Amino acid sequence: SQQGEEDPQALSIQEGENATMNCSYKTSINNLQWYRQNSGRGLVHLILIRSNEREKHSGRLRVTLDTSKKSSSLLITASRAADTASYFCAVNTGRRALTFGSGTRLQVQP
Amino acid sequence: EAGVAQSPRYKIIEKRQSVAFWCNPISGHATLYWYQQILGQGPKLLIQFQNNGVVDDSQLPKDRFSAERLKGVDSTLKIQPAKLEDSAVYLCASSGEGRQSGNIQYFGAGTRLSVL
C-alpha cells in the first residue's frame, strides 16, 4: 500500500503565487523526502527532512514535518512557470527503498 | 559527476515479446533500484540491489520479470513475455552509503515502454 499520499492531486496557480502540497503517511519514518518530476523525465531530489526536524528551508522551498499527525507539507514560494512539474513525497523507513505517493501535478500559469 | 544512465529511452513491443532495459548507476553507489511508474502514479519499487545482492524483490512479478546486477555495477531488467499492463516508465535509481546519505536517490531519465 502507498505510504505517502499527496494532496491535492492537481494544483493550478499563477506565476508569483505560493503553492502548497501536503503529504500523509502511515508508519514511523527515518526521514521524508520530496522529489520533482518534469514531464518525461526522471525524479529529482529536492529536500530531505529528518524525523527529529520540524521545518527545513532550501531556497524557495519550505518543508514542514509533523510526526504526531504523520504529515508533511511542501511550500514553494513565488512560483515560476519552470516550477510546473509533478511533486512526490517519499518516506524512508530504514534500509529499504523509499515509498512514493501518487504525486501532486502543479501547473504554474505565466 | 555523471548521473544515472539508462537505455533505451523508448521501446515499443507487442505483447508476449521480450524486452530488456539497462542501467548504469552513479559511480561508487552501492545501492541500485528499479521502479515501475504507471502513468499518473508514483514510482513503485520492483527490486533493490546492494552491490550485486538482492535486498528486496517482493514486488517483482517473478514469473515474467527478472533483473541482475553482475559485478555490482550496471544492471539489466528483463520482461519476458510482456503484457499490456507492463506499459509504463521503468526508472533506475542509485544511492550512496552511510547515514549521511539519508537514502537520497538519484534517478535516470527512465525507459518508456509501450506494449501493443
Short mmCIF file of C-alpha atoms in Angstrom, two decimals:
data_model
loop_
_atom_site.label_atom_id
_atom_site.label_comp_id
_atom_site.label_asym_id
_atom_site.label_seq_id
_atom_site.Cartn_x
_atom_site.Cartn_y
_atom_site.Cartn_z
CA SER A 1 0.00 0.00 0.00
CA GLN A 2 1.09 3.58 -0.58
CA GLN A 3 2.86 5.19 2.33
CA GLY A 4 2.89 8.79 1.17
CA GLU A 5 -0.30 10.25 -0.20
CA GLU A 6 -0.22 13.76 -1.62
CA ASP A 7 -2.98 16.29 -1.57
CA PRO A 8 -4.17 17.90 -3.79
CA GLN A 9 -3.76 15.64 -6.80
CA ALA A 10 -3.57 18.67 -9.07
CA LEU A 11 -2.93 22.36 -8.46
CA SER A 12 -3.04 25.29 -10.88
CA ILE A 13 -1.75 28.71 -9.83
CA GLN A 14 -0.48 31.94 -11.36
CA GLU A 15 3.17 32.82 -11.53
CA GLY A 16 4.26 34.60 -8.36
CA GLU A 17 1.76 32.83 -6.14
CA ASN A 18 2.70 30.29 -3.50
CA ALA A 19 1.99 26.58 -3.93
CA THR A 20 1.37 24.26 -1.00
CA MET A 21 1.29 20.48 -1.26
CA ASN A 22 0.56 18.07 1.56
CA CYS A 23 1.65 14.52 2.23
CA SER A 24 0.34 11.98 4.71
CA TYR A 25 1.96 8.70 5.64
CA LYS A 26 1.19 5.71 7.83
CA THR A 27 4.18 4.45 9.81
CA SER A 28 7.23 5.70 11.69
CA ILE A 29 9.88 7.17 9.44
CA ASN A 30 13.59 7.97 9.44
CA ASN A 31 13.11 10.84 7.06
CA LEU A 32 10.74 12.19 4.45
CA GLN A 33 11.85 13.46 1.08
CA TRP A 34 10.31 15.49 -1.70
CA TYR A 35 11.09 14.92 -5.37
CA ARG A 36 10.14 16.75 -8.55
CA GLN A 37 9.46 15.13 -11.90
CA ASN A 38 9.25 17.11 -15.09
CA SER A 39 7.19 15.56 -17.87
CA GLY A 40 9.04 12.66 -19.49
CA ARG A 41 11.97 12.86 -17.10
CA GLY A 42 13.28 11.09 -14.03
CA LEU A 43 12.75 12.30 -10.48
CA VAL A 44 15.00 14.92 -8.95
CA HIS A 45 15.57 15.15 -5.21
CA LEU A 46 14.52 18.49 -3.73
CA ILE A 47 14.78 18.32 0.03
CA LEU A 48 15.02 15.87 2.93
CA ILE A 49 13.64 16.38 6.42
CA ARG A 50 14.58 14.04 9.23
CA SER A 51 12.10 12.69 11.75
CA ASN A 52 13.53 14.90 14.52
CA GLU A 53 13.19 18.07 12.45
CA ARG A 54 10.05 20.20 12.19
CA GLU A 55 10.91 22.62 9.41
CA LYS A 56 13.52 22.98 6.73
CA HIS A 57 14.24 25.57 4.06
CA SER A 58 16.05 25.40 0.75
CA GLY A 59 15.84 28.45 -1.48
CA ARG A 60 12.16 28.97 -2.31
CA LEU A 61 11.20 25.66 -0.73
CA ARG A 62 9.92 25.20 2.81
CA VAL A 63 9.11 21.78 4.19
CA THR A 64 7.38 21.05 7.46
CA LEU A 65 7.00 17.72 9.23
CA ASP A 66 4.51 16.80 11.94
CA THR A 67 5.29 13.28 13.10
CA SER A 68 2.36 13.26 15.55
CA LYS A 69 -0.02 13.73 12.63
CA LYS A 70 2.17 11.77 10.21
CA SER A 71 2.04 14.59 7.71
CA SER A 72 4.33 16.91 5.80
CA SER A 73 3.85 19.94 3.61
CA LEU A 74 5.92 21.45 0.81
CA LEU A 75 5.61 25.17 0.18
CA ILE A 76 7.01 26.71 -2.99
CA THR A 77 7.10 30.49 -2.69
CA ALA A 78 6.94 32.97 -5.57
CA SER A 79 6.29 30.22 -8.09
CA ARG A 80 7.64 30.35 -11.63
CA ALA A 81 6.47 28.72 -14.85
CA ALA A 82 9.55 26.48 -14.60
CA ASP A 83 8.14 25.01 -11.38
CA THR A 84 5.47 23.24 -13.44
CA ALA A 85 6.00 19.56 -12.67
CA SER A 86 4.75 16.67 -10.55
CA TYR A 87 5.87 16.63 -6.94
CA PHE A 88 6.18 13.45 -4.92
CA CYS A 89 6.77 12.82 -1.26
CA ALA A 90 8.68 9.70 -0.32
CA VAL A 91 9.11 8.15 3.09
CA ASN A 92 12.24 6.40 4.28
CA THR A 93 11.56 3.85 6.98
CA GLY A 94 15.02 2.26 7.08
CA ARG A 95 17.33 0.34 4.82
CA ARG A 96 14.75 -0.44 2.23
CA ALA A 97 13.74 1.66 -0.71
CA LEU A 98 11.66 4.79 -0.49
CA THR A 99 7.90 4.53 -0.77
CA PHE A 100 6.42 7.20 -3.02
CA GLY A 101 2.99 8.75 -3.07
CA SER A 102 0.96 9.33 -6.20
CA GLY A 103 2.07 12.92 -6.58
CA THR A 104 0.69 16.42 -6.98
CA ARG A 105 0.65 17.84 -10.50
CA LEU A 106 1.48 21.55 -10.31
CA GLN A 107 0.72 23.87 -13.20
CA VAL A 108 2.09 27.41 -12.93
CA GLN A 109 0.47 29.75 -15.42
CA PRO A 110 2.76 32.52 -16.78
CA GLU B 1 29.71 13.79 -11.69
CA ALA B 2 27.87 11.71 -14.28
CA GLY B 3 24.28 10.84 -13.45
CA VAL B 4 22.38 7.57 -13.71
CA ALA B 5 22.36 6.36 -17.31
CA GLN B 6 19.51 4.34 -18.76
CA SER B 7 18.84 2.92 -22.18
CA PRO B 8 16.88 2.77 -24.31
CA ARG B 9 14.74 5.87 -23.72
CA TYR B 10 11.75 4.44 -25.54
CA LYS B 11 10.68 0.96 -26.53
CA ILE B 12 7.59 -0.28 -28.33
CA ILE B 13 6.90 -4.00 -28.45
CA GLU B 14 3.99 -6.33 -28.98
CA LYS B 15 2.55 -8.37 -26.15
CA ARG B 16 4.31 -11.66 -25.49
CA GLN B 17 7.60 -10.27 -26.80
CA SER B 18 10.59 -9.80 -24.54
CA VAL B 19 12.43 -6.59 -23.69
CA ALA B 20 15.47 -5.59 -21.67
CA PHE B 21 16.46 -2.33 -20.05
CA TRP B 22 19.93 -1.28 -18.99
CA CYS B 23 21.08 0.98 -16.16
CA ASN B 24 24.46 2.31 -15.09
CA PRO B 25 24.35 3.96 -11.66
CA ILE B 26 26.42 6.82 -10.34
CA SER B 27 29.99 5.70 -9.80
CA GLY B 28 30.52 4.39 -6.29
CA HIS B 29 26.85 3.96 -5.45
CA ALA B 30 26.37 0.50 -3.96
CA THR B 31 22.58 0.52 -3.97
CA LEU B 32 20.58 0.29 -7.17
CA TYR B 33 16.81 0.32 -7.57
CA TRP B 34 14.39 -0.44 -10.38
CA TYR B 35 10.99 1.24 -10.20
CA GLN B 36 7.90 0.93 -12.35
CA GLN B 37 5.88 4.11 -12.85
CA ILE B 38 2.48 3.77 -14.43
CA LEU B 39 1.02 6.94 -15.93
CA GLY B 40 -0.45 9.18 -13.25
CA GLN B 41 1.06 7.22 -10.35
CA GLY B 42 4.17 7.38 -8.24
CA PRO B 43 7.11 5.04 -8.74
CA LYS B 44 6.69 1.54 -7.35
CA LEU B 45 9.75 -0.44 -6.33
CA LEU B 46 10.40 -3.59 -8.33
CA ILE B 47 13.79 -4.61 -6.99
CA GLN B 48 16.61 -3.24 -4.85
CA PHE B 49 20.25 -4.36 -5.09
CA GLN B 50 23.02 -3.80 -2.58
CA ASN B 51 26.20 -4.32 -4.59
CA ASN B 52 25.32 -7.47 -6.53
CA GLY B 53 22.94 -8.94 -3.95
CA VAL B 54 19.16 -8.57 -3.88
CA VAL B 55 17.79 -6.71 -0.85
CA ASP B 56 14.12 -6.58 -1.79
CA ASP B 57 12.31 -8.12 -4.75
CA SER B 58 8.98 -8.68 -3.02
CA GLN B 59 7.05 -6.66 -5.62
CA LEU B 60 8.78 -8.07 -8.67
CA PRO B 61 6.46 -10.29 -10.77
CA LYS B 62 8.96 -13.09 -10.93
CA ASP B 63 7.03 -15.15 -13.45
CA ARG B 64 7.89 -12.59 -16.12
CA PHE B 65 10.36 -10.08 -14.71
CA SER B 66 14.00 -10.71 -13.92
CA ALA B 67 16.89 -8.47 -13.01
CA GLU B 68 20.56 -8.87 -12.44
CA ARG B 69 23.47 -6.76 -11.34
CA LEU B 70 26.57 -8.70 -12.19
CA LYS B 71 29.81 -7.26 -10.78
CA GLY B 72 27.79 -4.88 -8.63
CA VAL B 73 27.80 -2.00 -11.10
CA ASP B 74 25.39 -1.84 -14.01
CA SER B 75 22.12 -3.71 -14.12
CA THR B 76 19.60 -5.11 -16.56
CA LEU B 77 15.86 -5.58 -16.10
CA LYS B 78 14.08 -8.01 -18.40
CA ILE B 79 10.44 -8.70 -19.10
CA GLN B 80 9.53 -11.94 -20.82
CA PRO B 81 6.81 -12.24 -22.02
CA ALA B 82 5.41 -8.71 -21.86
CA LYS B 83 1.76 -7.98 -21.11
CA LEU B 84 -0.30 -4.92 -21.99
CA GLU B 85 -0.29 -3.84 -18.33
CA ASP B 86 3.51 -3.63 -18.36
CA SER B 87 3.24 -0.37 -20.31
CA ALA B 88 4.94 2.12 -18.01
CA VAL B 89 8.11 4.07 -17.42
CA TYR B 90 10.88 1.99 -15.87
CA LEU B 91 13.12 4.09 -13.68
CA CYS B 92 16.52 3.19 -12.35
CA ALA B 93 17.92 4.95 -9.30
CA SER B 94 21.03 4.67 -7.16
CA SER B 95 22.04 5.85 -3.73
CA GLY B 96 25.23 6.15 -1.72
CA GLU B 97 26.09 4.57 1.60
CA GLY B 98 26.08 5.77 5.13
CA ARG B 99 23.72 7.67 7.37
CA GLN B 100 24.73 10.99 5.83
CA SER B 101 23.21 9.94 2.50
CA GLY B 102 19.76 9.67 4.13
CA ASN B 103 18.89 7.27 1.31
CA ILE B 104 18.62 10.14 -1.17
CA GLN B 105 18.11 8.55 -4.55
CA TYR B 106 19.36 9.75 -7.91
CA PHE B 107 17.21 8.79 -10.86
CA GLY B 108 17.86 8.17 -14.50
CA ALA B 109 15.58 9.60 -17.19
CA GLY B 110 13.75 6.28 -17.48
CA THR B 111 12.67 3.97 -20.28
CA ARG B 112 9.15 4.44 -21.56
CA LEU B 113 7.74 1.05 -22.57
CA SER B 114 4.65 0.68 -24.71
CA VAL B 115 3.21 -2.81 -25.10
CA LEU B 116 0.77 -3.11 -28.01
#
